[in-house]
mmCIF file of C-alpha atoms in Angstrom:
data_model
loop_
_atom_site.group_PDB
_atom_site.id
_atom_site.type_symbol
_atom_site.label_atom_id
_atom_site.label_comp_id
_atom_site.label_asym_id
_atom_site.label_seq_id
_atom_site.Cartn_x
_atom_site.Cartn_y
_atom_site.Cartn_z
ATOM 1 C CA MET W 1 12.667 -6.148 16.371
ATOM 2 C CA GLU W 2 11.585 -3.066 18.639
ATOM 3 C CA ASN W 3 14.991 -1.556 18.557
ATOM 4 C CA GLY W 4 16.840 0.727 16.071
ATOM 5 C CA GLU W 5 15.706 2.836 13.181
ATOM 6 C CA TYR W 6 12.031 3.393 12.679
ATOM 7 C CA SER W 7 11.219 1.519 15.973
ATOM 8 C CA LYS W 8 8.969 4.011 17.294
ATOM 9 C CA GLU W 9 7.064 4.231 13.838
ATOM 10 C CA LEU W 10 6.876 0.505 13.823
ATOM 11 C CA ASP W 11 5.605 0.497 17.467
ATOM 12 C CA MET W 12 2.967 2.963 16.814
ATOM 13 C CA ALA W 13 1.895 1.377 13.266
ATOM 14 C CA VAL W 14 1.466 -2.273 14.825
ATOM 15 C CA ARG W 15 -0.632 -0.875 17.536
ATOM 16 C CA VAL W 16 -2.838 1.355 15.362
ATOM 17 C CA VAL W 17 -3.311 -1.337 13.026
ATOM 18 C CA HIS W 18 -4.432 -3.894 15.686
ATOM 19 C CA LEU W 19 -6.914 -1.249 16.781
ATOM 20 C CA ALA W 20 -8.175 -0.556 13.354
ATOM 21 C CA CYS W 21 -8.662 -4.661 12.856
ATOM 22 C CA ALA W 22 -10.711 -4.762 15.982
ATOM 23 C CA LEU W 23 -12.836 -1.895 14.363
ATOM 24 C CA CYS W 24 -13.299 -3.680 11.152
ATOM 25 C CA ARG W 25 -14.223 -7.165 12.753
ATOM 26 C CA ARG W 26 -16.942 -5.294 14.677
ATOM 27 C CA VAL W 27 -18.336 -3.209 11.358
ATOM 28 C CA GLN W 28 -17.938 -6.637 9.339
ATOM 29 C CA GLU W 29 -20.140 -8.562 11.738
ATOM 30 C CA GLY W 30 -22.820 -5.809 11.707
ATOM 31 C CA LEU W 31 -22.721 -5.667 7.812
ATOM 32 C CA LEU W 32 -23.464 -9.355 7.740
ATOM 33 C CA LEU W 33 -26.101 -9.068 10.239
ATOM 34 C CA VAL W 34 -28.156 -6.109 8.894
ATOM 35 C CA GLY W 35 -27.080 -5.893 5.016
ATOM 36 C CA ASN W 36 -25.141 -3.310 3.199
ATOM 37 C CA ASP W 37 -27.257 0.063 3.755
ATOM 38 C CA LEU W 38 -24.067 1.547 4.844
ATOM 39 C CA VAL W 39 -22.111 0.753 1.961
ATOM 40 C CA LYS W 40 -21.778 3.277 -0.893
ATOM 41 C CA ALA W 41 -20.229 3.118 -4.301
ATOM 42 C CA LYS W 42 -17.426 5.491 -5.420
ATOM 43 C CA ASP W 43 -16.981 7.080 -8.654
ATOM 44 C CA ASP W 44 -15.240 4.028 -10.039
ATOM 45 C CA ASP W 45 -18.019 1.861 -8.746
ATOM 46 C CA SER W 46 -15.951 0.050 -6.138
ATOM 47 C CA PRO W 47 -17.485 -0.235 -2.881
ATOM 48 C CA VAL W 48 -16.602 2.143 0.317
ATOM 49 C CA THR W 49 -17.887 1.466 3.849
ATOM 50 C CA ILE W 50 -18.196 3.233 7.058
ATOM 51 C CA ALA W 51 -14.969 1.069 8.106
ATOM 52 C CA ASP W 52 -12.819 2.585 5.303
ATOM 53 C CA TRP W 53 -13.557 6.133 6.402
ATOM 54 C CA SER W 54 -13.305 5.213 10.099
ATOM 55 C CA VAL W 55 -9.896 3.300 9.950
ATOM 56 C CA GLN W 56 -8.378 6.177 7.920
ATOM 57 C CA ALA W 57 -9.716 8.493 10.566
ATOM 58 C CA ILE W 58 -8.287 6.861 13.715
ATOM 59 C CA VAL W 59 -5.012 6.060 11.924
ATOM 60 C CA SER W 60 -4.671 9.924 10.915
ATOM 61 C CA TRP W 61 -5.805 11.062 14.360
ATOM 62 C CA ILE W 62 -3.287 8.621 16.353
ATOM 63 C CA LEU W 63 -0.246 9.471 14.132
ATOM 64 C CA SER W 64 -0.764 13.050 14.146
ATOM 65 C CA GLU W 65 -1.299 12.931 18.079
ATOM 66 C CA TYR W 66 1.886 11.113 18.427
ATOM 67 C CA PHE W 67 4.065 12.519 16.025
ATOM 68 C CA GLY W 68 2.586 16.035 15.567
ATOM 69 C CA SER W 69 0.290 16.851 12.430
ATOM 70 C CA GLN W 70 2.861 19.085 11.066
ATOM 71 C CA ASN W 71 5.258 16.191 10.829
ATOM 72 C CA VAL W 72 2.739 13.456 9.448
ATOM 73 C CA SER W 73 2.126 13.234 5.576
ATOM 74 C CA ILE W 74 -0.218 10.485 4.728
ATOM 75 C CA VAL W 75 -1.112 9.151 1.319
ATOM 76 C CA ALA W 76 -4.542 7.225 1.775
ATOM 77 C CA GLU W 77 -7.458 6.080 -0.536
ATOM 78 C CA GLU W 78 -10.595 7.874 0.997
ATOM 79 C CA ASP W 79 -11.734 11.375 0.963
ATOM 80 C CA VAL W 80 -14.564 12.924 2.515
ATOM 81 C CA GLN W 81 -16.840 13.997 -0.433
ATOM 82 C CA THR W 82 -19.370 11.180 -0.266
ATOM 83 C CA LEU W 83 -19.689 11.976 3.546
ATOM 84 C CA LEU W 84 -20.488 15.540 2.933
ATOM 85 C CA LYS W 85 -23.370 14.910 0.484
ATOM 86 C CA PRO W 86 -26.765 15.769 1.875
ATOM 87 C CA ASP W 87 -28.088 12.207 1.605
ATOM 88 C CA SER W 88 -25.087 10.896 3.682
ATOM 89 C CA SER W 89 -25.910 12.110 7.295
ATOM 90 C CA SER W 90 -26.909 8.774 8.514
ATOM 91 C CA LEU W 91 -23.700 7.606 7.195
ATOM 92 C CA LEU W 92 -21.366 10.380 8.488
ATOM 93 C CA SER W 93 -23.088 9.938 12.068
ATOM 94 C CA ALA W 94 -22.607 6.069 11.783
ATOM 95 C CA VAL W 95 -18.758 6.929 11.055
ATOM 96 C CA VAL W 96 -18.368 9.377 14.089
ATOM 97 C CA LYS W 97 -20.108 6.874 16.352
ATOM 98 C CA THR W 98 -17.674 4.005 15.082
ATOM 99 C CA VAL W 99 -14.493 6.259 15.536
ATOM 100 C CA ASN W 100 -15.336 7.069 19.026
ATOM 101 C CA GLU W 101 -16.098 3.759 20.175
ATOM 102 C CA CYS W 102 -13.064 2.520 18.687
ATOM 103 C CA LEU W 103 -10.880 5.238 20.349
ATOM 104 C CA ALA W 104 -12.323 4.395 23.559
ATOM 105 C CA GLU W 105 -10.528 1.143 23.364
ATOM 106 C CA ALA W 106 -7.293 2.543 22.469
ATOM 107 C CA PRO W 107 -5.583 1.911 25.843
ATOM 108 C CA LYS W 108 -6.140 -1.921 25.339
ATOM 109 C CA TYR W 109 -3.671 -1.487 22.670
ATOM 110 C CA GLY W 110 -1.104 0.826 24.384
ATOM 111 C CA LEU W 111 -2.327 3.938 22.775
ATOM 112 C CA GLN W 112 -3.939 7.116 24.136
ATOM 113 C CA SER W 113 -7.694 8.031 24.035
ATOM 114 C CA PRO W 114 -8.861 11.285 23.473
ATOM 115 C CA VAL W 115 -9.618 13.159 26.222
ATOM 116 C CA ARG W 116 -13.464 13.781 25.064
ATOM 117 C CA ALA W 117 -15.167 12.073 22.234
ATOM 118 C CA LEU W 118 -14.127 13.556 18.858
ATOM 119 C CA LYS W 119 -16.568 16.019 17.009
ATOM 120 C CA THR W 120 -17.826 15.560 13.484
ATOM 121 C CA SER W 121 -15.491 18.310 12.191
ATOM 122 C CA GLU W 122 -12.440 16.776 13.990
ATOM 123 C CA ILE W 123 -13.211 13.366 12.395
ATOM 124 C CA LEU W 124 -13.634 14.844 9.049
ATOM 125 C CA GLU W 125 -10.444 16.937 9.215
ATOM 126 C CA ALA W 126 -8.612 13.524 10.193
ATOM 127 C CA ILE W 127 -9.686 11.902 7.093
ATOM 128 C CA SER W 128 -9.126 14.946 4.947
ATOM 129 C CA ARG W 129 -5.652 15.309 6.288
ATOM 130 C CA CYS W 130 -4.676 12.207 4.284
ATOM 131 C CA ASN W 131 -4.029 14.193 1.304
ATOM 132 C CA SER W 132 -0.479 13.714 0.572
ATOM 133 C CA THR W 133 0.583 12.596 -3.114
ATOM 134 C CA GLY W 134 3.953 10.987 -1.848
ATOM 135 C CA GLY W 135 6.958 11.429 -4.088
ATOM 136 C CA PRO W 136 10.757 11.033 -4.241
ATOM 137 C CA THR W 137 11.577 13.062 -0.997
ATOM 138 C CA GLY W 138 10.481 13.090 2.544
ATOM 139 C CA ARG W 139 8.578 10.918 4.620
ATOM 140 C CA HIS W 140 5.148 9.590 3.767
ATOM 141 C CA TRP W 141 2.662 7.179 5.577
ATOM 142 C CA VAL W 142 0.892 5.033 2.945
ATOM 143 C CA LEU W 143 -2.584 3.716 4.057
ATOM 144 C CA ASP W 144 -5.117 1.412 2.603
ATOM 145 C CA PRO W 145 -7.803 1.482 5.507
ATOM 146 C CA VAL W 146 -9.635 -1.446 3.996
ATOM 147 C CA ASP W 147 -7.859 -3.242 1.312
ATOM 148 C CA GLY W 148 -10.499 -5.303 -0.502
ATOM 149 C CA THR W 149 -13.698 -3.958 0.352
ATOM 150 C CA LEU W 150 -15.567 -6.254 -1.813
ATOM 151 C CA GLY W 151 -14.394 -9.129 0.319
ATOM 152 C CA PHE W 152 -14.959 -7.141 3.491
ATOM 153 C CA VAL W 153 -18.631 -6.611 2.507
ATOM 154 C CA ARG W 154 -19.101 -10.386 1.584
ATOM 155 C CA GLY W 155 -17.499 -11.574 4.896
ATOM 156 C CA ASP W 156 -14.434 -12.660 3.072
ATOM 157 C CA GLN W 157 -10.756 -11.765 3.182
ATOM 158 C CA TYR W 158 -9.871 -8.003 3.546
ATOM 159 C CA ALA W 159 -6.635 -6.160 5.091
ATOM 160 C CA VAL W 160 -5.517 -3.121 6.786
ATOM 161 C CA ALA W 161 -2.347 -1.907 5.251
ATOM 162 C CA LEU W 162 0.066 0.672 6.347
ATOM 163 C CA ALA W 163 3.488 1.585 5.360
ATOM 164 C CA LEU W 164 6.264 4.182 5.646
ATOM 165 C CA ILE W 165 7.977 5.404 2.681
ATOM 166 C CA GLU W 166 11.131 7.676 3.003
ATOM 167 C CA ASN W 167 12.606 9.238 0.076
ATOM 168 C CA GLY W 168 10.975 7.092 -2.359
ATOM 169 C CA LYS W 169 11.742 3.758 -0.598
ATOM 170 C CA VAL W 170 9.462 1.576 1.430
ATOM 171 C CA VAL W 171 11.145 1.462 4.929
ATOM 172 C CA MET W 172 8.339 -0.448 7.155
ATOM 173 C CA GLY W 173 5.166 -2.220 6.656
ATOM 174 C CA VAL W 174 2.141 -3.699 8.757
ATOM 175 C CA LEU W 175 -0.474 -5.806 7.356
ATOM 176 C CA GLY W 176 -3.602 -6.749 9.478
ATOM 177 C CA CYS W 177 -5.415 -9.606 8.164
ATOM 178 C CA PRO W 178 -8.365 -9.928 10.563
ATOM 179 C CA ASN W 179 -10.019 -13.137 8.749
ATOM 180 C CA TYR W 180 -6.844 -15.054 7.745
ATOM 181 C CA PRO W 181 -7.013 -18.569 9.318
ATOM 182 C CA LEU W 182 -4.020 -19.142 11.242
ATOM 183 C CA LYS W 183 -3.681 -22.596 9.898
ATOM 184 C CA LYS W 184 -2.367 -23.088 6.505
ATOM 185 C CA GLU W 185 -4.621 -26.038 5.774
ATOM 186 C CA SER W 186 -7.794 -23.950 6.525
ATOM 187 C CA PHE W 187 -6.739 -21.154 3.989
ATOM 188 C CA HIS W 188 -6.064 -23.715 1.399
ATOM 189 C CA HIS W 189 -9.279 -25.473 1.761
ATOM 190 C CA GLN W 190 -11.122 -22.027 1.647
ATOM 191 C CA TYR W 191 -9.734 -20.710 -1.488
ATOM 192 C CA LYS W 192 -8.373 -23.618 -3.678
ATOM 193 C CA ALA W 193 -11.352 -23.636 -6.382
ATOM 194 C CA ALA W 194 -11.855 -21.864 -9.594
ATOM 195 C CA SER W 195 -13.636 -19.119 -7.936
ATOM 196 C CA PRO W 196 -13.904 -19.032 -4.008
ATOM 197 C CA LYS W 197 -17.247 -19.424 -2.351
ATOM 198 C CA LEU W 198 -18.444 -16.695 -0.247
ATOM 199 C CA ALA W 199 -16.614 -17.081 3.198
ATOM 200 C CA GLN W 200 -18.961 -17.754 6.279
ATOM 201 C CA PRO W 201 -17.840 -15.890 9.445
ATOM 202 C CA CYS W 202 -15.591 -18.388 10.958
ATOM 203 C CA SER W 203 -17.229 -20.070 14.089
ATOM 204 C CA ASP W 204 -13.912 -19.537 16.252
ATOM 205 C CA SER W 205 -12.718 -16.271 15.951
ATOM 206 C CA LEU W 206 -9.507 -17.408 17.768
ATOM 207 C CA GLU W 207 -8.526 -19.662 14.697
ATOM 208 C CA LYS W 208 -8.223 -16.462 12.576
ATOM 209 C CA GLY W 209 -6.717 -12.894 12.309
ATOM 210 C CA CYS W 210 -3.093 -11.612 12.472
ATOM 211 C CA VAL W 211 -0.881 -8.657 12.234
ATOM 212 C CA ILE W 212 2.145 -8.961 10.109
ATOM 213 C CA TYR W 213 5.076 -6.523 9.990
ATOM 214 C CA ALA W 214 8.439 -5.717 8.861
ATOM 215 C CA LYS W 215 10.886 -2.879 8.586
ATOM 216 C CA ARG W 216 14.139 -2.164 6.581
ATOM 217 C CA ASN W 217 17.529 -3.283 7.844
ATOM 218 C CA CYS W 218 15.993 -5.734 10.335
ATOM 219 C CA SER W 219 15.950 -9.306 9.749
ATOM 220 C CA GLY W 220 13.044 -11.282 9.101
ATOM 221 C CA ALA W 221 9.055 -10.558 8.979
ATOM 222 C CA TRP W 222 7.010 -11.213 12.147
ATOM 223 C CA MET W 223 3.436 -12.212 12.679
ATOM 224 C CA GLN W 224 1.128 -11.728 15.949
ATOM 225 C CA PRO W 225 -2.281 -12.941 16.383
ATOM 226 C CA LEU W 226 -5.129 -10.510 16.877
ATOM 227 C CA VAL W 227 -6.188 -9.678 20.528
ATOM 228 C CA HIS W 228 -9.666 -11.105 21.543
ATOM 229 C CA GLY W 229 -11.985 -10.522 24.311
ATOM 230 C CA ASN W 230 -10.533 -8.261 27.015
ATOM 231 C CA LYS W 231 -7.029 -9.193 26.685
ATOM 232 C CA LYS W 232 -4.408 -6.480 26.218
ATOM 233 C CA LEU W 233 -2.157 -6.439 23.289
ATOM 234 C CA GLU W 234 1.422 -7.767 24.375
ATOM 235 C CA TRP W 235 3.482 -6.623 21.745
ATOM 236 C CA PRO W 236 6.209 -7.718 20.567
ATOM 237 C CA ASN W 237 6.177 -10.442 23.199
ATOM 238 C CA SER W 238 3.454 -12.493 21.328
ATOM 239 C CA ALA W 239 4.987 -12.121 17.858
ATOM 240 C CA SER W 240 6.711 -15.010 15.980
ATOM 241 C CA LEU W 241 9.077 -15.083 13.138
ATOM 242 C CA ILE W 242 7.805 -15.965 9.648
ATOM 243 C CA GLN W 243 9.573 -16.953 6.567
ATOM 244 C CA VAL W 244 8.475 -17.762 2.736
ATOM 245 C CA SER W 245 8.189 -21.501 1.571
ATOM 246 C CA SER W 246 11.243 -23.282 0.413
ATOM 247 C CA ILE W 247 9.356 -25.022 -2.391
ATOM 248 C CA ASP W 248 10.924 -24.210 -5.732
ATOM 249 C CA ASP W 249 9.258 -26.740 -7.982
ATOM 250 C CA PRO W 250 6.528 -25.265 -10.143
ATOM 251 C CA ALA W 251 4.734 -28.644 -9.986
ATOM 252 C CA LEU W 252 4.329 -28.396 -6.055
ATOM 253 C CA ALA W 253 3.936 -24.663 -5.965
ATOM 254 C CA THR W 254 0.536 -22.902 -5.001
ATOM 255 C CA PHE W 255 -0.068 -19.512 -6.725
ATOM 256 C CA CYS W 256 -2.439 -16.663 -5.962
ATOM 257 C CA GLU W 257 -4.152 -14.161 -8.124
ATOM 258 C CA PRO W 258 -7.179 -11.426 -7.405
ATOM 259 C CA VAL W 259 -10.606 -12.548 -7.531
ATOM 260 C CA GLU W 260 -11.789 -9.415 -9.680
ATOM 261 C CA LYS W 261 -11.292 -9.892 -13.213
ATOM 262 C CA GLN W 262 -11.606 -5.905 -13.853
ATOM 263 C CA ASN W 263 -8.147 -5.348 -12.847
ATOM 264 C CA SER W 264 -6.494 -8.661 -13.466
ATOM 265 C CA ASN W 265 -6.283 -10.882 -16.421
ATOM 266 C CA HIS W 266 -6.944 -14.312 -15.392
ATOM 267 C CA SER W 267 -6.774 -16.058 -19.042
ATOM 268 C CA PHE W 268 -3.045 -14.536 -19.160
ATOM 269 C CA THR W 269 -2.087 -15.855 -15.843
ATOM 270 C CA ALA W 270 -3.529 -19.223 -16.537
ATOM 271 C CA GLY W 271 -1.576 -19.550 -19.674
ATOM 272 C CA LEU W 272 1.396 -18.472 -17.734
ATOM 273 C CA ALA W 273 0.876 -21.094 -15.138
ATOM 274 C CA HIS W 274 0.440 -23.797 -17.628
ATOM 275 C CA SER W 275 3.498 -22.926 -19.396
ATOM 276 C CA VAL W 276 5.761 -22.787 -16.169
ATOM 277 C CA GLY W 277 4.309 -26.142 -14.937
ATOM 278 C CA LEU W 278 2.145 -25.109 -12.282
ATOM 279 C CA ARG W 279 -0.436 -27.729 -11.662
ATOM 280 C CA GLU W 280 -2.429 -26.481 -8.843
ATOM 281 C CA GLN W 281 -5.568 -24.483 -9.284
ATOM 282 C CA PRO W 282 -5.146 -20.664 -8.353
ATOM 283 C CA LEU W 283 -6.237 -19.494 -4.871
ATOM 284 C CA ARG W 284 -8.291 -16.284 -6.008
ATOM 285 C CA VAL W 285 -8.137 -14.200 -2.767
ATOM 286 C CA TYR W 286 -9.143 -10.521 -2.182
ATOM 287 C CA SER W 287 -6.676 -7.935 -1.113
ATOM 288 C CA MET W 288 -3.046 -7.904 0.052
ATOM 289 C CA VAL W 289 -3.823 -10.974 2.057
ATOM 290 C CA LYS W 290 -2.147 -12.429 -1.125
ATOM 291 C CA TYR W 291 1.231 -10.940 -0.007
ATOM 292 C CA ALA W 292 0.907 -12.335 3.570
ATOM 293 C CA ALA W 293 0.032 -15.853 2.131
ATOM 294 C CA ILE W 294 3.549 -15.559 0.300
ATOM 295 C CA ALA W 295 5.368 -14.238 3.406
ATOM 296 C CA ARG W 296 3.757 -16.877 5.635
ATOM 297 C CA GLY W 297 4.733 -19.717 3.330
ATOM 298 C CA ASP W 298 1.029 -20.685 2.545
ATOM 299 C CA ALA W 299 1.745 -20.097 -1.207
ATOM 300 C CA GLU W 300 4.636 -19.623 -3.289
ATOM 301 C CA ILE W 301 3.413 -17.234 -6.299
ATOM 302 C CA PHE W 302 1.309 -14.247 -6.490
ATOM 303 C CA MET W 303 0.756 -12.804 -10.256
ATOM 304 C CA LYS W 304 -1.227 -10.000 -11.129
ATOM 305 C CA PHE W 305 -1.302 -8.511 -14.954
ATOM 306 C CA ALA W 306 -3.731 -5.803 -14.950
ATOM 307 C CA ARG W 307 -5.828 -4.932 -18.021
ATOM 308 C CA THR W 308 -4.811 -2.051 -20.414
ATOM 309 C CA GLY W 309 -5.580 1.389 -18.666
ATOM 310 C CA TYR W 310 -5.744 0.078 -14.928
ATOM 311 C CA ARG W 311 -2.893 1.991 -12.992
ATOM 312 C CA GLU W 312 -1.580 0.182 -9.636
ATOM 313 C CA LYS W 313 -1.703 2.532 -6.754
ATOM 314 C CA ILE W 314 1.054 2.507 -3.956
ATOM 315 C CA TRP W 315 -1.260 1.669 -1.136
ATOM 316 C CA ASP W 316 -2.203 -1.554 -2.764
ATOM 317 C CA HIS W 317 1.385 -2.930 -2.491
ATOM 318 C CA ALA W 318 3.822 -0.780 -0.116
ATOM 319 C CA ALA W 319 3.272 -2.740 2.951
ATOM 320 C CA GLY W 320 3.071 -6.189 1.194
ATOM 321 C CA VAL W 321 6.316 -5.750 -0.617
ATOM 322 C CA ILE W 322 8.519 -5.040 2.288
ATOM 323 C CA ILE W 323 7.057 -7.870 4.231
ATOM 324 C CA VAL W 324 7.482 -10.531 1.591
ATOM 325 C CA GLU W 325 11.128 -9.290 0.958
ATOM 326 C CA ALA W 326 11.788 -9.486 4.783
ATOM 327 C CA ALA W 327 10.472 -12.918 4.783
ATOM 328 C CA GLY W 328 12.981 -14.016 2.174
ATOM 329 C CA GLY W 329 10.635 -13.491 -1.075
ATOM 330 C CA VAL W 330 11.211 -11.615 -4.245
ATOM 331 C CA VAL W 331 9.049 -8.805 -5.688
ATOM 332 C CA THR W 332 9.496 -7.118 -8.939
ATOM 333 C CA ASP W 333 7.294 -6.118 -12.082
ATOM 334 C CA ALA W 334 7.209 -8.761 -14.837
ATOM 335 C CA GLY W 335 10.474 -7.033 -16.291
ATOM 336 C CA GLY W 336 12.229 -8.019 -13.191
ATOM 337 C CA ARG W 337 12.564 -4.558 -11.847
ATOM 338 C CA PRO W 338 11.923 -3.558 -8.270
ATOM 339 C CA LEU W 339 8.677 -1.800 -7.890
ATOM 340 C CA ASP W 340 9.005 2.308 -7.816
ATOM 341 C CA PHE W 341 7.271 3.929 -4.846
ATOM 342 C CA SER W 342 8.725 7.296 -5.464
ATOM 343 C CA ARG W 343 6.557 8.686 -8.072
ATOM 344 C CA GLY W 344 3.317 9.524 -6.451
ATOM 345 C CA VAL W 345 0.158 7.501 -5.796
ATOM 346 C CA TYR W 346 0.699 5.305 -8.933
ATOM 347 C CA LEU W 347 3.319 2.708 -9.427
ATOM 348 C CA GLU W 348 4.567 4.562 -12.665
ATOM 349 C CA GLY W 349 6.703 2.821 -15.148
ATOM 350 C CA LEU W 350 5.343 -0.721 -14.191
ATOM 351 C CA ASP W 351 6.404 -3.258 -16.641
ATOM 352 C CA ARG W 352 3.302 -5.233 -17.410
ATOM 353 C CA GLY W 353 2.520 -6.735 -14.172
ATOM 354 C CA ILE W 354 3.646 -7.620 -10.735
ATOM 355 C CA ILE W 355 5.151 -10.994 -9.944
ATOM 356 C CA VAL W 356 5.713 -12.055 -6.268
ATOM 357 C CA CYS W 357 7.587 -15.230 -5.347
ATOM 358 C CA SER W 358 8.847 -17.043 -2.406
ATOM 359 C CA GLY W 359 12.516 -17.337 -4.063
ATOM 360 C CA PRO W 360 14.620 -16.636 -6.991
ATOM 361 C CA ILE W 361 14.227 -19.969 -8.827
ATOM 362 C CA LEU W 362 10.557 -19.787 -9.367
ATOM 363 C CA HIS W 363 10.725 -15.886 -9.965
ATOM 364 C CA GLU W 364 13.336 -16.485 -12.664
ATOM 365 C CA LYS W 365 11.217 -18.951 -14.270
ATOM 366 C CA ILE W 366 8.121 -16.750 -14.058
ATOM 367 C CA ILE W 367 9.995 -14.011 -15.780
ATOM 368 C CA GLY W 368 11.139 -16.099 -18.495
ATOM 369 C CA ALA W 369 7.587 -17.447 -19.110
ATOM 370 C CA VAL W 370 6.242 -13.862 -19.504
ATOM 371 C CA TYR W 371 8.519 -13.037 -22.164
ATOM 372 C CA ALA W 372 8.013 -16.016 -23.991
ATOM 373 C CA SER W 373 4.084 -15.787 -23.616
ATOM 374 C CA TRP W 374 3.893 -12.092 -23.724
ATOM 375 C CA ASP W 375 3.513 -11.536 -27.952
ATOM 376 C CA SER W 376 0.757 -14.000 -28.075
ATOM 377 C CA SER W 377 -1.254 -12.729 -25.141
ATOM 378 C CA SER W 378 -4.401 -10.643 -25.589
ATOM 379 C CA LEU W 379 -3.758 -8.158 -22.592
#
């Protein structure tokens, strides 16, 4: 897996996502202990935390140091506007402290630390540098520093997602899932309900957390447990091959959908599930962990049908799509077409919704049910 095209990029991406996961775990533990004083609301009312800005800063700084800032184009979710407000000085100080503490641990992950602590201006510059809008040509890194921030602040599932797009195609993806149970049974037990209970921090951190990755033209998707304690990252030695489930009977299949009702129509997916013959209650899970569940064989179907007006962003899907496809799964829009990552920040031209399946048989049944159900839906 370490050889061939994009090998340097993959090596750097896996290491930096491991480092970012360590940062997120520390911040999440702090949020759960002291409350949400360092959580802010963005213009769309979605939450953002010191982890979002801190992860974006370290990924931007490390990629720019390694590949050269002139060679690195990053499309990412956060900007510095909130951090620059007069009432955000304590927030900015917390980000600076978090970034420098994290970068001091970089050698543990085979990465280089800065020769001195980064200044506030350098950290703001690193965050601001992630201002690319992607497009059909060139090479663009795509980052969601904390995907599923609502899950993050609640002690639940979230993901660090980093992908590489070249000439409009996703060529590599890395998903860090710090709270993902390593055992399938634990995952199902926690989320198989009409709505998930607030997750409690796992008493045994060794039983959860992984980084999953894949690249184009290389067979398979791979998973590696997170590093704990004072251990050093041994990549790729500790990685194992993962693959999608072989279940193709809807009656036996498990399906995932987003928790938030604002950007997902639960009533439509419930009707679709019934018409296809899905009998299990959906697993409602925050973030791109849903893609990880399909790739790992913990679920067979992920459906998302956004309400009118909601536009899907490329950083919410790029890493997950290539990982699921590499693990043997199928990802399309509801019309059966591949997702188009060549048209900027948004997945433009998306036909109704997104369907992710463990194999072509289930996928064809879902697509057929969409066409049969669409006219009577209330999307």
